[in-house]
JSON list of C-alpha atoms in Angstrom, two decimals:
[
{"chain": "A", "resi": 26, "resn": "UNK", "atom": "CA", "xyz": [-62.55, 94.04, -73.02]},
{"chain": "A", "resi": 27, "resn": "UNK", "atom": "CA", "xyz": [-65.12, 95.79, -75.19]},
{"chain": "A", "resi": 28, "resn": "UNK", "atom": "CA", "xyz": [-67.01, 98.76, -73.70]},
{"chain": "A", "resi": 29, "resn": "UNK", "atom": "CA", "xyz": [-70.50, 96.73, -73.98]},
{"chain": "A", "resi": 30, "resn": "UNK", "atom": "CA", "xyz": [-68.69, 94.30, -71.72]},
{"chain": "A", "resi": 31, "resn": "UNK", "atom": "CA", "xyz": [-67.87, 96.94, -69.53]},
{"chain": "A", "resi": 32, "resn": "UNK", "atom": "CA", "xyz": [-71.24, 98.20, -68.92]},
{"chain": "A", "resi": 33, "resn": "UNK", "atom": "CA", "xyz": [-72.78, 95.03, -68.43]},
{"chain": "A", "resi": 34, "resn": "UNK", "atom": "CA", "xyz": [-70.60, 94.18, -65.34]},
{"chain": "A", "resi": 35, "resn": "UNK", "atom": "CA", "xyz": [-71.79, 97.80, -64.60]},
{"chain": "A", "resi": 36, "resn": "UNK", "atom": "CA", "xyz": [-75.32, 97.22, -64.60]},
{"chain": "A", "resi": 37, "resn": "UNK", "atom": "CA", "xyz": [-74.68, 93.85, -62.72]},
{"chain": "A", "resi": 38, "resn": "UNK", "atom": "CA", "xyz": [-72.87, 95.68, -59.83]},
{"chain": "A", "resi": 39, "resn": "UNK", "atom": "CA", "xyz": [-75.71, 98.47, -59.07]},
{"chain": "A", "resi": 40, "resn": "UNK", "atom": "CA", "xyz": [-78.30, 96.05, -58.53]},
{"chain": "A", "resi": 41, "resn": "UNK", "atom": "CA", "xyz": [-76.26, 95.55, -55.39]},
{"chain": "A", "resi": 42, "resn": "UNK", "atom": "CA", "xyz": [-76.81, 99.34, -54.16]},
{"chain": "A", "resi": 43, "resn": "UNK", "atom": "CA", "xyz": [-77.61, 99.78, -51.44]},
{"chain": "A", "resi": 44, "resn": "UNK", "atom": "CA", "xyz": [-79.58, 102.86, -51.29]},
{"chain": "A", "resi": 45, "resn": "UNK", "atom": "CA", "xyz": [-82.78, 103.16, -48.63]},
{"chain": "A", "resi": 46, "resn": "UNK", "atom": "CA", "xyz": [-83.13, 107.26, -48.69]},
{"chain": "A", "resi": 47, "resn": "UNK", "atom": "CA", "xyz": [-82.53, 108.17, -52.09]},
{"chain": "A", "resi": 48, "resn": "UNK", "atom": "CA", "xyz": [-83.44, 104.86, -54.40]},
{"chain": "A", "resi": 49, "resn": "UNK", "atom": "CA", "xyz": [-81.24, 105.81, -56.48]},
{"chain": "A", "resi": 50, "resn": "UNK", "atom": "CA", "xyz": [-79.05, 103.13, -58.05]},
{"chain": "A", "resi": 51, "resn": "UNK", "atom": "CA", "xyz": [-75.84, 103.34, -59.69]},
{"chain": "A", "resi": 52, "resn": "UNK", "atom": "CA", "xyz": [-72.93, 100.66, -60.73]},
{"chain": "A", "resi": 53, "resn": "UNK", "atom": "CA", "xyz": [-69.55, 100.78, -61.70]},
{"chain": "A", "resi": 54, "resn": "UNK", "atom": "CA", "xyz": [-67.14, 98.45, -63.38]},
{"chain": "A", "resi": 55, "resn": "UNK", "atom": "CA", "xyz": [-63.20, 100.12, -63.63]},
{"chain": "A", "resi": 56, "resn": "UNK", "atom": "CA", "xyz": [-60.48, 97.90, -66.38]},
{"chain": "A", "resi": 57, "resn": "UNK", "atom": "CA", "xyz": [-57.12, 97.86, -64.74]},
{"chain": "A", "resi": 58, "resn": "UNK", "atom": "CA", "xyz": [-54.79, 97.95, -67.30]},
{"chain": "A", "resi": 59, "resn": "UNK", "atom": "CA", "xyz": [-53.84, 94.34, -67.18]},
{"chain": "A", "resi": 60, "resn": "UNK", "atom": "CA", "xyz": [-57.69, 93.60, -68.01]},
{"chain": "A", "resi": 61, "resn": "UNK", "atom": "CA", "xyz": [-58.70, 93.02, -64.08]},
{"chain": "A", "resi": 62, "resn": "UNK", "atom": "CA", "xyz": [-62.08, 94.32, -63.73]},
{"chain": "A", "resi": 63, "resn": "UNK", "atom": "CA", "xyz": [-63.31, 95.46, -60.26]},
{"chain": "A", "resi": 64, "resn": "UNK", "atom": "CA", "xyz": [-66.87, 96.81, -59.53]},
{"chain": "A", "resi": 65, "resn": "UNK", "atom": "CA", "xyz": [-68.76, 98.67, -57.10]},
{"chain": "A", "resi": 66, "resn": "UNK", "atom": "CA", "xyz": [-72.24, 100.16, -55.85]},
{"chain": "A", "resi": 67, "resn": "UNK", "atom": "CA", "xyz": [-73.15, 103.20, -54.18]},
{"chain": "A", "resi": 68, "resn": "UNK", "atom": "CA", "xyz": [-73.81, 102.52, -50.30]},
{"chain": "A", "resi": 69, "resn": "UNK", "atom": "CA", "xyz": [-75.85, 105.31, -48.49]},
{"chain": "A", "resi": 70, "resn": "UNK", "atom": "CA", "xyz": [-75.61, 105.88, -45.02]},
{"chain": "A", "resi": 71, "resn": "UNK", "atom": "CA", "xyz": [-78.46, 108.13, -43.20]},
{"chain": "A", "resi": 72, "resn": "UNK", "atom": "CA", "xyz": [-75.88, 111.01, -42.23]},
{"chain": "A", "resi": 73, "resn": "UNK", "atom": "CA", "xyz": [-74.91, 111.15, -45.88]},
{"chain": "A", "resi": 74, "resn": "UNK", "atom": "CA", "xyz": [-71.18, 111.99, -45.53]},
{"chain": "A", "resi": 75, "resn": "UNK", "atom": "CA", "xyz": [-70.53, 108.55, -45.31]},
{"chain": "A", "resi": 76, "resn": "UNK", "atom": "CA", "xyz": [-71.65, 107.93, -48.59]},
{"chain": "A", "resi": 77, "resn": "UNK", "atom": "CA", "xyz": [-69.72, 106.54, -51.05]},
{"chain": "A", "resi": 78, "resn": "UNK", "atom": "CA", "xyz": [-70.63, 106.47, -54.65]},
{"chain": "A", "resi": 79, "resn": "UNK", "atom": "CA", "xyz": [-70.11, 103.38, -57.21]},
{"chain": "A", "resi": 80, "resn": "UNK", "atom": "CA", "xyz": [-66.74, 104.78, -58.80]},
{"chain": "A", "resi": 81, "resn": "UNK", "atom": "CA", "xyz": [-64.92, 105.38, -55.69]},
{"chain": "A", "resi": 82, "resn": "UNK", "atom": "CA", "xyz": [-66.37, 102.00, -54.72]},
{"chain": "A", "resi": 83, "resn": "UNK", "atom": "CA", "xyz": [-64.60, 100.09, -57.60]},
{"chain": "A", "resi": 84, "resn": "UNK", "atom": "CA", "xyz": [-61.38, 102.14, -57.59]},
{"chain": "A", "resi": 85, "resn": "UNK", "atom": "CA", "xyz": [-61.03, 101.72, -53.79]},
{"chain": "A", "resi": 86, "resn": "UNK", "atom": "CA", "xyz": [-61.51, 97.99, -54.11]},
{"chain": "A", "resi": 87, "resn": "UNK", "atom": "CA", "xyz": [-58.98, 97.58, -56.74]},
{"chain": "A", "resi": 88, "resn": "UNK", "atom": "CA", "xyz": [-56.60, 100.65, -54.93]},
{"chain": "A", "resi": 89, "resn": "UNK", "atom": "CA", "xyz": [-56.89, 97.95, -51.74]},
{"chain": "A", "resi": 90, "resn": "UNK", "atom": "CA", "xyz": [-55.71, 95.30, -53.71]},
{"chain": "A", "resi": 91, "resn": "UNK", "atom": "CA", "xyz": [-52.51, 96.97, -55.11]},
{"chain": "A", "resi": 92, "resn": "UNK", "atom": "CA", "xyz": [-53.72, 97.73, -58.33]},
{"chain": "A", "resi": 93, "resn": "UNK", "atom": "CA", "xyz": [-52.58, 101.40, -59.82]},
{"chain": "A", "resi": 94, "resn": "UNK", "atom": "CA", "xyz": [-52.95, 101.33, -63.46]},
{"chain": "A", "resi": 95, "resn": "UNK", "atom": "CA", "xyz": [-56.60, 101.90, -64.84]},
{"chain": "A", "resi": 96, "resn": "UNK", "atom": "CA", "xyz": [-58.10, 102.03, -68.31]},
{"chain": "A", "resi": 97, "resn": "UNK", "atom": "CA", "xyz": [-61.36, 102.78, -67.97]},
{"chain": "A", "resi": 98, "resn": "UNK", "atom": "CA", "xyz": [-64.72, 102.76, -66.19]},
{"chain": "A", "resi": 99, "resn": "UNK", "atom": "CA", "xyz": [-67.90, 102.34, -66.99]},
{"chain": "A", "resi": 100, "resn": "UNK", "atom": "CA", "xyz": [-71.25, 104.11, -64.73]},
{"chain": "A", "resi": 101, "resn": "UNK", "atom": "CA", "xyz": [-74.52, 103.32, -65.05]},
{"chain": "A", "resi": 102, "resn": "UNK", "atom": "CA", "xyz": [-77.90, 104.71, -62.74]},
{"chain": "A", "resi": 103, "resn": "UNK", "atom": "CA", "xyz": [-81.37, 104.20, -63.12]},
{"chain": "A", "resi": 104, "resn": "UNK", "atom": "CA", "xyz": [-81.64, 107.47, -65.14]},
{"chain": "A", "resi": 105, "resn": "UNK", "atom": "CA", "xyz": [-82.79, 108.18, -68.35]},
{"chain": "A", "resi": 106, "resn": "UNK", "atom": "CA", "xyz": [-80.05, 110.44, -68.93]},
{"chain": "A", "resi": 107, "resn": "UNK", "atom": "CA", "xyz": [-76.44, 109.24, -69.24]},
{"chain": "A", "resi": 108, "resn": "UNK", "atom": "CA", "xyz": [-74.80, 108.79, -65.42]},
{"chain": "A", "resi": 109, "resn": "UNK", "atom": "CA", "xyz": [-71.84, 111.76, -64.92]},
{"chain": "A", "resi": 110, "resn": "UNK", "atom": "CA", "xyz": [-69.13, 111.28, -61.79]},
{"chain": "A", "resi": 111, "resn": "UNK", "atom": "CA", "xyz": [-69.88, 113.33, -58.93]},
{"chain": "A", "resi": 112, "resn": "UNK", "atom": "CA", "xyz": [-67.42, 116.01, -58.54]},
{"chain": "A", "resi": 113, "resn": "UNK", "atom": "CA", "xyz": [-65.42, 114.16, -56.02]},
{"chain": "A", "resi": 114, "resn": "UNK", "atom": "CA", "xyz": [-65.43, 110.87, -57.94]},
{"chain": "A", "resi": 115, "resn": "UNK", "atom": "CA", "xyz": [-64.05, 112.59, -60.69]},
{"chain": "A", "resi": 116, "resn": "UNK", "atom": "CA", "xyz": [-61.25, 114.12, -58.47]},
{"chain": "A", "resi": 117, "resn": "UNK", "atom": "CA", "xyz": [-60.44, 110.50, -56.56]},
{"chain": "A", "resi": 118, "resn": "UNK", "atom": "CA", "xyz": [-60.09, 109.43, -60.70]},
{"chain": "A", "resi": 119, "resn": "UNK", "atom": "CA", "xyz": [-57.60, 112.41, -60.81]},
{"chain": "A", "resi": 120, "resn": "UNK", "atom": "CA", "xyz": [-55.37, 110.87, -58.05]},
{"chain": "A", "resi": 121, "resn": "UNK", "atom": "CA", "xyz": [-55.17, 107.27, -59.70]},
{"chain": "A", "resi": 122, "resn": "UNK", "atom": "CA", "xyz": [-56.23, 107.43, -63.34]},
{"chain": "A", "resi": 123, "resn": "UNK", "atom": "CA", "xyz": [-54.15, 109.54, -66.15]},
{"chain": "A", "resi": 124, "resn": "UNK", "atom": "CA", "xyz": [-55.71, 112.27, -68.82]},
{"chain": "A", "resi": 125, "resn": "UNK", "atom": "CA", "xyz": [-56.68, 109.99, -71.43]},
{"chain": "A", "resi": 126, "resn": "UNK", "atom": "CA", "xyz": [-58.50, 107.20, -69.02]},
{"chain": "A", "resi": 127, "resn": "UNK", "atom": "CA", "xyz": [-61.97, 106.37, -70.76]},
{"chain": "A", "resi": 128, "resn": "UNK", "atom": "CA", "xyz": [-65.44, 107.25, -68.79]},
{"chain": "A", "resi": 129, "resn": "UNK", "atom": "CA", "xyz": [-68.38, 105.70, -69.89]},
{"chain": "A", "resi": 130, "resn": "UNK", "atom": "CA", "xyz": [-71.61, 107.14, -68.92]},
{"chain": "A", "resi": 131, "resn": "UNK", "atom": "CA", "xyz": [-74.97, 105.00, -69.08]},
{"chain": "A", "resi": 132, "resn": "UNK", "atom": "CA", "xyz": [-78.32, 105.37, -68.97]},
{"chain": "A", "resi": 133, "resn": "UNK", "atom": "CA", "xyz": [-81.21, 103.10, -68.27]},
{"chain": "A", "resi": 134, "resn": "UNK", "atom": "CA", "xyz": [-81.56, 102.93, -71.26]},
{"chain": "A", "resi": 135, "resn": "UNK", "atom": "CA", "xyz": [-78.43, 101.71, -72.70]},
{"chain": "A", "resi": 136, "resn": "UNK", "atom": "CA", "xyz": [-77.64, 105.02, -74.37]},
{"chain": "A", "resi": 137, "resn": "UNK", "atom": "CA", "xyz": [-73.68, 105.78, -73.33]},
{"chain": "A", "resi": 138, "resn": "UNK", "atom": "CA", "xyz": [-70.81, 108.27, -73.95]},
{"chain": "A", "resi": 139, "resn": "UNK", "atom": "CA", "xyz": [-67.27, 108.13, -73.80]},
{"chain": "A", "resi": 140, "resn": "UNK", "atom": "CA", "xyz": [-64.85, 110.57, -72.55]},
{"chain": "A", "resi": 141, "resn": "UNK", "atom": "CA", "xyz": [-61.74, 111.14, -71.57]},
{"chain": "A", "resi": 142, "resn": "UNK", "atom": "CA", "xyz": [-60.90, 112.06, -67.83]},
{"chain": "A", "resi": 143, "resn": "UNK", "atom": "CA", "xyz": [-59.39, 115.20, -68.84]},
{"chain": "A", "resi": 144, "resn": "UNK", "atom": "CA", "xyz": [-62.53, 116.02, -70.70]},
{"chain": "A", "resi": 145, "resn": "UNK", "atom": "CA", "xyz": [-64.99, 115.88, -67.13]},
{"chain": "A", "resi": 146, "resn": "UNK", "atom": "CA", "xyz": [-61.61, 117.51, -65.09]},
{"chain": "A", "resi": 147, "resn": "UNK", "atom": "CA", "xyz": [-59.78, 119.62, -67.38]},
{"chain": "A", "resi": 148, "resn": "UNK", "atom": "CA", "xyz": [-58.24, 121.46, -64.49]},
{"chain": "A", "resi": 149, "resn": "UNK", "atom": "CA", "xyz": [-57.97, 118.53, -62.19]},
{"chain": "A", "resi": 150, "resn": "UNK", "atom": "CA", "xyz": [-56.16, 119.23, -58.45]},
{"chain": "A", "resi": 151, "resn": "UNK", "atom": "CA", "xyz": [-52.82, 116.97, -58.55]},
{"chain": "A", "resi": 152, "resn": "UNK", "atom": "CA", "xyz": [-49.77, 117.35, -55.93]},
{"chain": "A", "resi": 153, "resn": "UNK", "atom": "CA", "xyz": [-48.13, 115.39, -58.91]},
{"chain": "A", "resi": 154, "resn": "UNK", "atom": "CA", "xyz": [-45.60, 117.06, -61.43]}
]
């Protein structure tokens, strides 16, 4: 599947946000390895911890249905500027994706960049050797 592809199940996915206090939508679509594509929203909650942000959406729907091997994910918000993984997002991508998986970020606009995982977390937290 073709990055284009990628972002257009992206932009599908965040116009099911849900996202009362911020308005702030954002969609993922994540390529398992065997060209399964799972994608996800953010969800807000009103005490805010609870919130979970599009990536971790998509790789803890495929994660719940036994799938471990991911190429690549594409993120798209409502911003003009290109959409960059939250911190923690880019450390649950750590735990389940490898150095070289692909990130596409999106804007509104259609304007994207690619990088590599180990570009946005070159010094990424792993219990794994």
């Amino acid at each position: 599947m073709d990055v284009t592809e990628l972002i257009k199940k992206a932009a599908k996915a965040k116009e099911k946000a849900y996202v009362p206090y911020s308005g702030f939508y954002v969609g993922a679509a994540l390529l398992c390895k065997d060209g399964t594509v799972f994608t996800g929203c953010n969800i807000e909650n009103s005490a805010y911890g609870p919130t979970n942000c599009a990536e971790r959406t998509a790789i803890f729907k495929a994660v719940s249905e036994g799938y471990r091997e991911f190429q690549a994910i594409a993120i798209i918000s409502d911003s003009e500027e290109v959409t960059s993984p939250c911190g923690v997002c880019r450390q649950v991508m750590a735990e389940f994706c490898g150095p070289e998986f692909e990130v596409t970020m999106v804007s509104c606009k259609g304007d994207y960049k690619t990088v590599t995982l180990e570009e946005l977390l070159p010094y990424a937290f792993s219990m794994k050797k």
